mmCIF file of C-alpha atoms in Angstrom:
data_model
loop_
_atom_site.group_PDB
_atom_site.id
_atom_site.type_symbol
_atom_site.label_atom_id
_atom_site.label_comp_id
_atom_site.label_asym_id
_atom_site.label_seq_id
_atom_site.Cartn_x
_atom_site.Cartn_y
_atom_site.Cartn_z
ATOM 1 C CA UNK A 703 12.162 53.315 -123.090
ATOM 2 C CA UNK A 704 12.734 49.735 -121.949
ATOM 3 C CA UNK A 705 10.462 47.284 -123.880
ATOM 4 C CA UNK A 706 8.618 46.055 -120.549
ATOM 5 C CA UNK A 707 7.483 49.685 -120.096
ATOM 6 C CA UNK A 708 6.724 49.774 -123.863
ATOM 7 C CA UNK A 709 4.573 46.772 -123.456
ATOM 8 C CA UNK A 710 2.262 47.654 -120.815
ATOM 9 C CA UNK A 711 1.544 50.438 -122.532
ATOM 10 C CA UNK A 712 1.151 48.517 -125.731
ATOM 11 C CA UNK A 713 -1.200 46.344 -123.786
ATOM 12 C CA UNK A 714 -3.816 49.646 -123.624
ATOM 13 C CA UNK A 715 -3.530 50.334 -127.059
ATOM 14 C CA UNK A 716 -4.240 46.618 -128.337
ATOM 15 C CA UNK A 717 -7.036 45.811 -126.172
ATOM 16 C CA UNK A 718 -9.353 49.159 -127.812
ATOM 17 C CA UNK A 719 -8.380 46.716 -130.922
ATOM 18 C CA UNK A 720 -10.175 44.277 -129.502
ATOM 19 C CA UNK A 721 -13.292 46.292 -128.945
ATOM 20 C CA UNK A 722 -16.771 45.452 -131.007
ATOM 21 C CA UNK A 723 -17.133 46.277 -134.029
ATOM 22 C CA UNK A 724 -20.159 48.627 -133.884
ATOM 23 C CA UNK A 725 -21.761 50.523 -130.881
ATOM 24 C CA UNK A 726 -26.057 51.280 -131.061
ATOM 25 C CA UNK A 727 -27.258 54.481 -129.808
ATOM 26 C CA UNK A 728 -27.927 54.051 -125.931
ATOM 27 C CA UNK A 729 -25.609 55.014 -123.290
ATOM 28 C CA UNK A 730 -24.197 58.178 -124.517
ATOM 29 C CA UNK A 731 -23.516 61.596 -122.823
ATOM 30 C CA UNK A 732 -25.424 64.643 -123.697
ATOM 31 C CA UNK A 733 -23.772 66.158 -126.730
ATOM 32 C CA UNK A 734 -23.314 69.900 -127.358
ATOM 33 C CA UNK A 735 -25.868 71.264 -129.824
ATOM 34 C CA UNK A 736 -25.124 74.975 -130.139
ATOM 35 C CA UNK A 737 -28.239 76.953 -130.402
ATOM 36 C CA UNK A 738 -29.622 78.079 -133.994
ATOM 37 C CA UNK A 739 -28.080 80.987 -135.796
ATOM 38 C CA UNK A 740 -29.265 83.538 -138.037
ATOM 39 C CA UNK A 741 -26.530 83.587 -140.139
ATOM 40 C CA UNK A 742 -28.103 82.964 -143.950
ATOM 41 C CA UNK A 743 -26.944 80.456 -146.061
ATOM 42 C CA UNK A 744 -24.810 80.935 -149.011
ATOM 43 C CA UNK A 745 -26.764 82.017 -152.045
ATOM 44 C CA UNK A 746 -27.138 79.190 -154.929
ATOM 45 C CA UNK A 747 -25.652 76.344 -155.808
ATOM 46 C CA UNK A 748 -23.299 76.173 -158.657
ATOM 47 C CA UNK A 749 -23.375 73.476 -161.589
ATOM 48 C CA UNK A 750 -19.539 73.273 -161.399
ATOM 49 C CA UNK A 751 -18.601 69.288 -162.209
ATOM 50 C CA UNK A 752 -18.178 68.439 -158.181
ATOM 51 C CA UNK A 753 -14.763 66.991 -158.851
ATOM 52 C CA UNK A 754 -13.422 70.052 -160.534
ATOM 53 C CA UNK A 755 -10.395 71.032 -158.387
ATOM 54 C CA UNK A 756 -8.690 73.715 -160.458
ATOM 55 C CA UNK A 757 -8.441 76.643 -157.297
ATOM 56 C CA UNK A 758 -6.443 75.955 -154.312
ATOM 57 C CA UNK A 759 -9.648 75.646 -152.420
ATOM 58 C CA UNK A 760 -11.403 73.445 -154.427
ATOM 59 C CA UNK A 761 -10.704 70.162 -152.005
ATOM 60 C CA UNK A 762 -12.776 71.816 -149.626
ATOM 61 C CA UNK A 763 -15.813 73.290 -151.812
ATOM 62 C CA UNK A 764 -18.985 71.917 -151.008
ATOM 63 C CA UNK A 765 -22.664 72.113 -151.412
ATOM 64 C CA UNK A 766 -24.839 74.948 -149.938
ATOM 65 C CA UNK A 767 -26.157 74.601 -146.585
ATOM 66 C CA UNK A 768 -29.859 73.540 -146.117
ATOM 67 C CA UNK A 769 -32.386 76.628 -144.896
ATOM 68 C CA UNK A 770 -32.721 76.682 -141.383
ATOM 69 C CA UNK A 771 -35.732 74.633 -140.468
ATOM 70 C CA UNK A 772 -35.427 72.707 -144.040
ATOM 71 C CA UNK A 773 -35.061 68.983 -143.851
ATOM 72 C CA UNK A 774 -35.454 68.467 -147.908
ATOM 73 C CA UNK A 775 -34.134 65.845 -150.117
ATOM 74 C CA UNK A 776 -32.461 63.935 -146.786
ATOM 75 C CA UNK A 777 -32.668 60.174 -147.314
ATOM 76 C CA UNK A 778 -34.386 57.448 -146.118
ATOM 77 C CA UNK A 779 -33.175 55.881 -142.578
ATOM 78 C CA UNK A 780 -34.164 52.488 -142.360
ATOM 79 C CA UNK A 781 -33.078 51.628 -139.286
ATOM 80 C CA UNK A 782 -34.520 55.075 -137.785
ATOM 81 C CA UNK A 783 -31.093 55.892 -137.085
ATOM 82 C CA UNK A 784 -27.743 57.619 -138.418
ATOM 83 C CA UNK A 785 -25.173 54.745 -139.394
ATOM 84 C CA UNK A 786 -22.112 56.506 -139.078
ATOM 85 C CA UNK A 787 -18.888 55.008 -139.844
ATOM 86 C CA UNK A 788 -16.033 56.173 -136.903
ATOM 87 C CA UNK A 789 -12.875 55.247 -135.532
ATOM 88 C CA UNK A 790 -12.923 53.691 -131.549
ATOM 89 C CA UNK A 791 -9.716 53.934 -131.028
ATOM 90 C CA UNK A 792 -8.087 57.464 -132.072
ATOM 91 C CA UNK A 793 -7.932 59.343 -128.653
ATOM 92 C CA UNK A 794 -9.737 62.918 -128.815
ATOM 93 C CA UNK A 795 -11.745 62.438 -131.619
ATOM 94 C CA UNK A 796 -13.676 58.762 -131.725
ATOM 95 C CA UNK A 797 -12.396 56.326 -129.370
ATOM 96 C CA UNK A 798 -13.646 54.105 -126.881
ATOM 97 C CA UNK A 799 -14.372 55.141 -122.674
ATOM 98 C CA UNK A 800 -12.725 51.909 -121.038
ATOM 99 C CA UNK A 801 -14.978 52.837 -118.530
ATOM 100 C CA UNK A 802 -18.304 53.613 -120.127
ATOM 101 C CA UNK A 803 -18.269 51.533 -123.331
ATOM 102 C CA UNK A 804 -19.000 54.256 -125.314
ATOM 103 C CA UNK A 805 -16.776 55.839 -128.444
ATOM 104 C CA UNK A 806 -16.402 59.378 -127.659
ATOM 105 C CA UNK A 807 -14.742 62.246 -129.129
ATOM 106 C CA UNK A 808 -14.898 65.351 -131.080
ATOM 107 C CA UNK A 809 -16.293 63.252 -134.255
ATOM 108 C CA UNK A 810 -18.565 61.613 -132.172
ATOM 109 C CA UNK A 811 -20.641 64.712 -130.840
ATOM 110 C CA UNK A 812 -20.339 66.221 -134.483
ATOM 111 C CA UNK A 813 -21.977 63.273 -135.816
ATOM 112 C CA UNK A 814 -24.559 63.353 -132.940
ATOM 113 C CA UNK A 815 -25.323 66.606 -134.069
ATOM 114 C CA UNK A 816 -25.899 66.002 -137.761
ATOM 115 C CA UNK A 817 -28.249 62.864 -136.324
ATOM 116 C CA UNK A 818 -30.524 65.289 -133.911
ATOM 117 C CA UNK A 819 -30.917 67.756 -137.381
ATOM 118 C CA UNK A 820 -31.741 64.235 -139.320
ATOM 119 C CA UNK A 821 -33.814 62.597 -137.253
ATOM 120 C CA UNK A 822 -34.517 64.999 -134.036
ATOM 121 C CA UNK A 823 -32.691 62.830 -131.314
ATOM 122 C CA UNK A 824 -29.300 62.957 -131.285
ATOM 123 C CA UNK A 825 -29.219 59.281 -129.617
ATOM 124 C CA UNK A 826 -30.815 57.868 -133.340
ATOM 125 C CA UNK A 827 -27.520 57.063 -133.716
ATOM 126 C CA UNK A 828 -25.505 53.758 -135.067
ATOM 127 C CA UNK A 829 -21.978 53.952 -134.802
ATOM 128 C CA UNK A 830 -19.819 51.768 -136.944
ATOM 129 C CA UNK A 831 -16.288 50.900 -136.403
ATOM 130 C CA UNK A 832 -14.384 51.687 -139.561
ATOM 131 C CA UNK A 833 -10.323 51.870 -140.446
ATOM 132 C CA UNK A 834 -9.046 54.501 -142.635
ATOM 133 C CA UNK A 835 -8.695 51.973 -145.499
ATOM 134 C CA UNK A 836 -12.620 51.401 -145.282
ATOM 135 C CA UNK A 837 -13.796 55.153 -145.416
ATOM 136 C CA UNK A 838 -14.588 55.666 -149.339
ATOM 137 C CA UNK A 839 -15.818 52.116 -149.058
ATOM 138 C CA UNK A 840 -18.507 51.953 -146.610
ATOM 139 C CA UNK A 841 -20.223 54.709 -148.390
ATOM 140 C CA UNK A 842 -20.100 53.211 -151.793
ATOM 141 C CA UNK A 843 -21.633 50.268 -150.422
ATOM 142 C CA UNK A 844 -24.378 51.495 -148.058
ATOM 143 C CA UNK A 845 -22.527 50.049 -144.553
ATOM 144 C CA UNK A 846 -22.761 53.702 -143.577
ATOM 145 C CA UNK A 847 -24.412 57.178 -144.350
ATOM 146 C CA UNK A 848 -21.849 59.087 -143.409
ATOM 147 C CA UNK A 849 -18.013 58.641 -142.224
ATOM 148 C CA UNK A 850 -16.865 61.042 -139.153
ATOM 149 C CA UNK A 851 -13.285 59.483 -138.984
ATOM 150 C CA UNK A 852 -10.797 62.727 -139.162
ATOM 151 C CA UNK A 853 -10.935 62.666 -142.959
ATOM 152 C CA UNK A 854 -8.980 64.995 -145.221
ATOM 153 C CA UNK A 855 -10.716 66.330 -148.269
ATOM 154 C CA UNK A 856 -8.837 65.891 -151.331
ATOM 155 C CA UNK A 857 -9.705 66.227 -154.956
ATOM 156 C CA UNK A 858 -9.010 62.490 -155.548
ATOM 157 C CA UNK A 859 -11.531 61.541 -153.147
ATOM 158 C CA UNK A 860 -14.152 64.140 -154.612
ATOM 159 C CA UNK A 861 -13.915 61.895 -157.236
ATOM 160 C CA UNK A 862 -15.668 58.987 -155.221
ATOM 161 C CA UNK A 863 -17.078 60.246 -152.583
ATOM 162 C CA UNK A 864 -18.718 63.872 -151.723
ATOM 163 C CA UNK A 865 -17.571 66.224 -148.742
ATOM 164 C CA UNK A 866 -19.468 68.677 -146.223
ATOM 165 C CA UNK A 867 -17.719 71.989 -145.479
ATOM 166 C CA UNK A 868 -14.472 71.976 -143.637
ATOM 167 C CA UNK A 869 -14.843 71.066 -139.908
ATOM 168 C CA UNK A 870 -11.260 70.840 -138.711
ATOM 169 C CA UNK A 871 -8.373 72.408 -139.602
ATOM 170 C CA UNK A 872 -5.554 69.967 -138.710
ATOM 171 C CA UNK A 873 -1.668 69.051 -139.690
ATOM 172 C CA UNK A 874 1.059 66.433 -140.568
ATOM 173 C CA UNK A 875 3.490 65.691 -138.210
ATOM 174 C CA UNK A 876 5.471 63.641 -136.334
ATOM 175 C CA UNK A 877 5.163 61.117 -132.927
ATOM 176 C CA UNK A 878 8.731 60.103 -132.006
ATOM 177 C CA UNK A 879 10.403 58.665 -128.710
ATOM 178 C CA UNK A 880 11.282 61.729 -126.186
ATOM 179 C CA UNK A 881 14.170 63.577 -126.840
ATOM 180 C CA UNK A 882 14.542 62.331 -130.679
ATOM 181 C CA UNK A 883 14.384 65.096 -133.436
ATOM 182 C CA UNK A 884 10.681 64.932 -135.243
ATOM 183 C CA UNK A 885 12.206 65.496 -138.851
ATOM 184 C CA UNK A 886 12.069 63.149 -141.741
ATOM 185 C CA UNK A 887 15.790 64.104 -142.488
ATOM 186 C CA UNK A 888 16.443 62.908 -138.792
ATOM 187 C CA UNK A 889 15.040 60.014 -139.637
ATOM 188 C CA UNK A 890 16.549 58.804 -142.730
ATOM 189 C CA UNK A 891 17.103 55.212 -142.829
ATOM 190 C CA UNK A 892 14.534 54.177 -139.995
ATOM 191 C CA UNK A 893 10.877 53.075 -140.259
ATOM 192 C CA UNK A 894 7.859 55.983 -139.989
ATOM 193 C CA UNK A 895 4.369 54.044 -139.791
ATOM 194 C CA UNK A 896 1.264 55.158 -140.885
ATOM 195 C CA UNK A 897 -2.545 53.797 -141.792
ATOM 196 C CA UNK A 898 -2.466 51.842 -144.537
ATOM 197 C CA UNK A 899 -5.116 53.536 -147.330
ATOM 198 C CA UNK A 900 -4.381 56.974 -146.136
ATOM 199 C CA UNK A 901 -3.231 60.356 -147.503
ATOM 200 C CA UNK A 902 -0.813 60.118 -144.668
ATOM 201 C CA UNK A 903 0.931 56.968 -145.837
ATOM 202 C CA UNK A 904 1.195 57.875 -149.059
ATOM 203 C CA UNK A 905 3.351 61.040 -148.127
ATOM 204 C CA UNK A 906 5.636 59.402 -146.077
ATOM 205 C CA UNK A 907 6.101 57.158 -149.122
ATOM 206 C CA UNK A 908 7.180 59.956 -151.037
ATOM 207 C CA UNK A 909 9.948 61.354 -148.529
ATOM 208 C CA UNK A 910 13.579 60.511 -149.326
ATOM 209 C CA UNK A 911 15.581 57.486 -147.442
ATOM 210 C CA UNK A 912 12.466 56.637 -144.957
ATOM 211 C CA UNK A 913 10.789 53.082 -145.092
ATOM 212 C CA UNK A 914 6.935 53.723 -144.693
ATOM 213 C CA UNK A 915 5.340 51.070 -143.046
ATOM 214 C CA UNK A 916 1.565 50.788 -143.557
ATOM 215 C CA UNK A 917 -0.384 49.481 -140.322
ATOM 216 C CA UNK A 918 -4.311 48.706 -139.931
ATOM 217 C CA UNK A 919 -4.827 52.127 -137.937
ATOM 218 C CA UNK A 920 -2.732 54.421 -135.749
ATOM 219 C CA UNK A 921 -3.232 52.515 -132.831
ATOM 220 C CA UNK A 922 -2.042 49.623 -134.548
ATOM 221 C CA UNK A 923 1.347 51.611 -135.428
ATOM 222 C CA UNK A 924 1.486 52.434 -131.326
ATOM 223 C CA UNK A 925 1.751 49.104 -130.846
ATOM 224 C CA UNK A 926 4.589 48.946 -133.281
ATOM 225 C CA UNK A 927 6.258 51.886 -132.324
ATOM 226 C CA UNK A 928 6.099 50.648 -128.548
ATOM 227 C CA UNK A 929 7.639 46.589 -129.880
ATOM 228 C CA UNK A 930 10.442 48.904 -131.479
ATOM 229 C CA UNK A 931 9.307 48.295 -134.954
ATOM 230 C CA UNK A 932 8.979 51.512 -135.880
ATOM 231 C CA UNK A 933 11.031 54.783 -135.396
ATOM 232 C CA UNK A 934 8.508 57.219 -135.399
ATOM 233 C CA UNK A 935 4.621 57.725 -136.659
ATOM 234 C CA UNK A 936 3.237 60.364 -138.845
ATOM 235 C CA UNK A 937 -0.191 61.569 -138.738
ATOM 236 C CA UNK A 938 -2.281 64.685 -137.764
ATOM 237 C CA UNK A 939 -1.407 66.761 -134.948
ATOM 238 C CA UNK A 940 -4.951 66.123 -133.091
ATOM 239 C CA UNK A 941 -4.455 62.209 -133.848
ATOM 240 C CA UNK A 942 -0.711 62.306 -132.079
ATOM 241 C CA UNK A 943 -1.939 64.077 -129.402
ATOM 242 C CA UNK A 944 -3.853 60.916 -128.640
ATOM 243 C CA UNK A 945 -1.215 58.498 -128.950
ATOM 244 C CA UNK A 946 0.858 60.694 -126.573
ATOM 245 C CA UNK A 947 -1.402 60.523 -123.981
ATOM 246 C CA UNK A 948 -1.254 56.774 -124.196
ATOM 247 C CA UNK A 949 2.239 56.516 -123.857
ATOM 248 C CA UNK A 950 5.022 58.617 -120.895
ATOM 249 C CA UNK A 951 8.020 57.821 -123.998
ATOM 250 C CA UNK A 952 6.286 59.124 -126.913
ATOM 251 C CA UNK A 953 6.072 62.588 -127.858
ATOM 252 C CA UNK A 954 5.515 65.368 -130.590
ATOM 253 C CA UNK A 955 7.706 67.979 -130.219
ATOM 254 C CA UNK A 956 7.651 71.126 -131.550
ATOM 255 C CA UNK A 957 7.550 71.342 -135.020
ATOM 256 C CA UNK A 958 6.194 73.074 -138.330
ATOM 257 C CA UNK A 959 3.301 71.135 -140.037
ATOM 258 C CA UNK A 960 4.339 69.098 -143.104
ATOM 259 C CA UNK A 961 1.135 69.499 -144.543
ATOM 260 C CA UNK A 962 -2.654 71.284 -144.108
ATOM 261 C CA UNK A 963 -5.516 68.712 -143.420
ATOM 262 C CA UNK A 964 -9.286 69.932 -143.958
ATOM 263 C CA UNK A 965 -11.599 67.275 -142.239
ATOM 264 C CA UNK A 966 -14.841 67.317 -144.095
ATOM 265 C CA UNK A 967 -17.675 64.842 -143.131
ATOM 266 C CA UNK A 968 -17.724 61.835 -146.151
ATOM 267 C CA UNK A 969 -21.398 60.866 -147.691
ATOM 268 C CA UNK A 970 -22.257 58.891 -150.235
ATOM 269 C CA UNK A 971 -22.647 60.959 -153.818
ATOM 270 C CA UNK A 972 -26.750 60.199 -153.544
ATOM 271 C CA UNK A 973 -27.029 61.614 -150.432
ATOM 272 C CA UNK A 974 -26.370 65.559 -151.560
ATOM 273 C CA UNK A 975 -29.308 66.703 -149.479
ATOM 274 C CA UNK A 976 -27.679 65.204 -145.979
ATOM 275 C CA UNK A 977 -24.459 66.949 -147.283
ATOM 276 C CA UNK A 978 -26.424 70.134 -147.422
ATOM 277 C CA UNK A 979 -27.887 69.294 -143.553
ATOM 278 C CA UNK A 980 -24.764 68.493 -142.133
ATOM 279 C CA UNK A 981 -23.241 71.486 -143.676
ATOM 280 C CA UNK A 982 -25.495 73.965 -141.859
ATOM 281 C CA UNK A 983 -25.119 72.278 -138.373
ATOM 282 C CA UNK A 984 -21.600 72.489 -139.480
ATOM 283 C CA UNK A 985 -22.127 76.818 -139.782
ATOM 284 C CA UNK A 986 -24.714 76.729 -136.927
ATOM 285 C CA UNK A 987 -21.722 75.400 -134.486
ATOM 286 C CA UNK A 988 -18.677 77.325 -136.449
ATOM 287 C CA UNK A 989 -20.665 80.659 -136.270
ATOM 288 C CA UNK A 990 -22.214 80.049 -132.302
ATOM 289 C CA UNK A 991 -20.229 78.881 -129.181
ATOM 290 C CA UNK A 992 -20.661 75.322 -129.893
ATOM 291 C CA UNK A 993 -17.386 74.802 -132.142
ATOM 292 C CA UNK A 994 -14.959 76.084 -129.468
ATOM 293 C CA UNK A 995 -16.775 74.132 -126.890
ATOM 294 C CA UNK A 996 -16.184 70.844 -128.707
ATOM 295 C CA UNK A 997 -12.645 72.189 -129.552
ATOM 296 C CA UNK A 998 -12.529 72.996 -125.934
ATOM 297 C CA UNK A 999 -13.438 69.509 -124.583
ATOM 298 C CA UNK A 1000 -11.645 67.349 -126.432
ATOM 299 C CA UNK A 1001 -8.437 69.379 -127.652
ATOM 300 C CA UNK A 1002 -7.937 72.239 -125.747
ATOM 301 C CA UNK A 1003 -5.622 70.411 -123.162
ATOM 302 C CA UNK A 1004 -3.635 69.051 -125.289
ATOM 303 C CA UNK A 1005 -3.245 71.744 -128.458
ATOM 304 C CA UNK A 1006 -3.813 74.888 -126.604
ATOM 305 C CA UNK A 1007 -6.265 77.847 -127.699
ATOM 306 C CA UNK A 1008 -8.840 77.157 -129.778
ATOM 307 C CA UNK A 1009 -8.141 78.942 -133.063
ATOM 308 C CA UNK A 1010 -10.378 80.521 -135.444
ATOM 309 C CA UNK A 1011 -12.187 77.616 -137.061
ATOM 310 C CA UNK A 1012 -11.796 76.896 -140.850
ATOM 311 C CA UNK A 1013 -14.421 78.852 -143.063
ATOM 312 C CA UNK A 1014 -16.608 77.306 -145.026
ATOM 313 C CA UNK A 1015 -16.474 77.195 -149.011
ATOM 314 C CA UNK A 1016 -19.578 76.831 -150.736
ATOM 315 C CA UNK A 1017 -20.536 76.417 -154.637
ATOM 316 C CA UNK A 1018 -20.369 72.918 -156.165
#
């Protein structure tokens, strides 16, 4: 790819940096809310110390779902809304409509969801623009009540922060230049970027004779990977598919998953009883049509059949 062509494209992806740094509630499109289910909730809640990870599936074992109906022990709003910390600029799943304005993707309508169970309108809504680095933080602080940014659960972050039940099933891999081989031992002794704060970064750090380069966000490492800085970007499958779409040179080939990513909704440890909300809007859509219609809107183009989606694991 020449670098003019690189550049233009580049242009795209810096100008969504540019964008504001938080987005109110108006101006949104109507969000899928699946009907309610009848499934029942998971029996009782264990005492099990919440960062206890000593079973394989412990990263992604959260709190039982709230009755049906049940709005108990939810927080106090007071702004009347849902802050929710997001990304506006990862393609699919929260990023910015050029031509609307508004931050869209499959996070987005989740977290519009979890707002119309809160608060009964799914446009009592504040949207925050977040990077990866700033996900743990803005809950410890109180910038956000929950973080819908494609976030993995893992056991070290139980340990600051708490989890809902697995939305997204997702996967390492690799965004290289067409017709390049998407393998870390093809690309030994070039640059692979990733977001700087991430579970992502720090497992391209650990692969043998490739120089990890940390950048503010993955649109940030587009725009290094379209200058030439970089060789390739690693990341989840649904966030590549993004960056693809931005740019004719880039693709993801074909290729086995270096890792498994659960994306659980982040939430302040105080804030257990909006854990347990979100989790059963979270069953309510996995168990009803609304999951595969959100998979279905935003990913189904680009990844193919919606698969089964990830169960939920309850008992912290």
């Amino acid at each position: 790819m020449t670098r003019l062509r690189r550049s233009a494209a580049g242009l795209v992806a810096a100008l969504a940096l540019l964008a504001p740094a938080a987005c109110s509630a108006g101006g949104y499109s109507a969000t899928p809310v699946p009907s309610p289910t009848t499934s029942p909730p998971p029996a009782a809640t264990s005492s099990a110390p919440k960062n206890n990870c000593t079973k394989p599936t412990d990263n992604v074992r959260s709190f039982a779902p709230l009755p049906a109906g049940s709005t108990a022990d939810l927080p106090d709003f007071p702004t009347g809304t849902l802050r929710v910390g997001v990304s506006a600029d990862t393609l699919l799943l929260g990023a910015r409509n050029p031509r609307t304005t508004a931050i869209e993707g499959f996070d987005i309508d989740l977290a519009k969801a979890v707002a119309k169970a809160a608060l009964g309108d799914e446009k009592k809504i504040t949207l925050v623009v977040i990077t990866a680095a700033e996900r743990v933080s803005a809950l410890q602080t109180g910038k956000v009540d929950m973080v819908a940014r494609n976030m993995s659960m893992t056991c070290a972050r139980w340990a600051d922060i708490d989890f809902s039940a697995e939305y997204y099933r997702s996967g390492l891999k690799l965004l290289v230049s067409q017709g390049q081989t998407a393998t870390f031992a093809a690309l030994r002794g070039k640059k692979v970027c990733a977001p700087t704060g991430t579970s992502t970064l720090a497992y391209v750090q650990g692969q043998a004779g490739v120089t990890a380069v940390g950048a503010r966000d993955h649109t940030s490492c587009l725009v290094l990977f379209q200058a030439g800085e970089v060789d390739a970007i690693a990341g989840d499958d649904t966030v590549l598919a993004g960056l693809a779409a931005q740019d004719p040179f880039a693709d993801v080939p074909t290729q086995e998953a270096q890792t498994t990513e659960s994306y659980g909704l982040g939430f302040s440890p105080k804030n257990v009883g909006l854990v347990r909300l979100a989790n059963r809007v979270i069953d309510d859509l996995k168990s009803g049509p609304g999951w595969k219609q959100l998979y279905d809107k935003w990913f189904a183009t680009s990844l193919g059949p919606a698969p089964t989606p990830p169960a939920s694991v309850y008992g912290r």
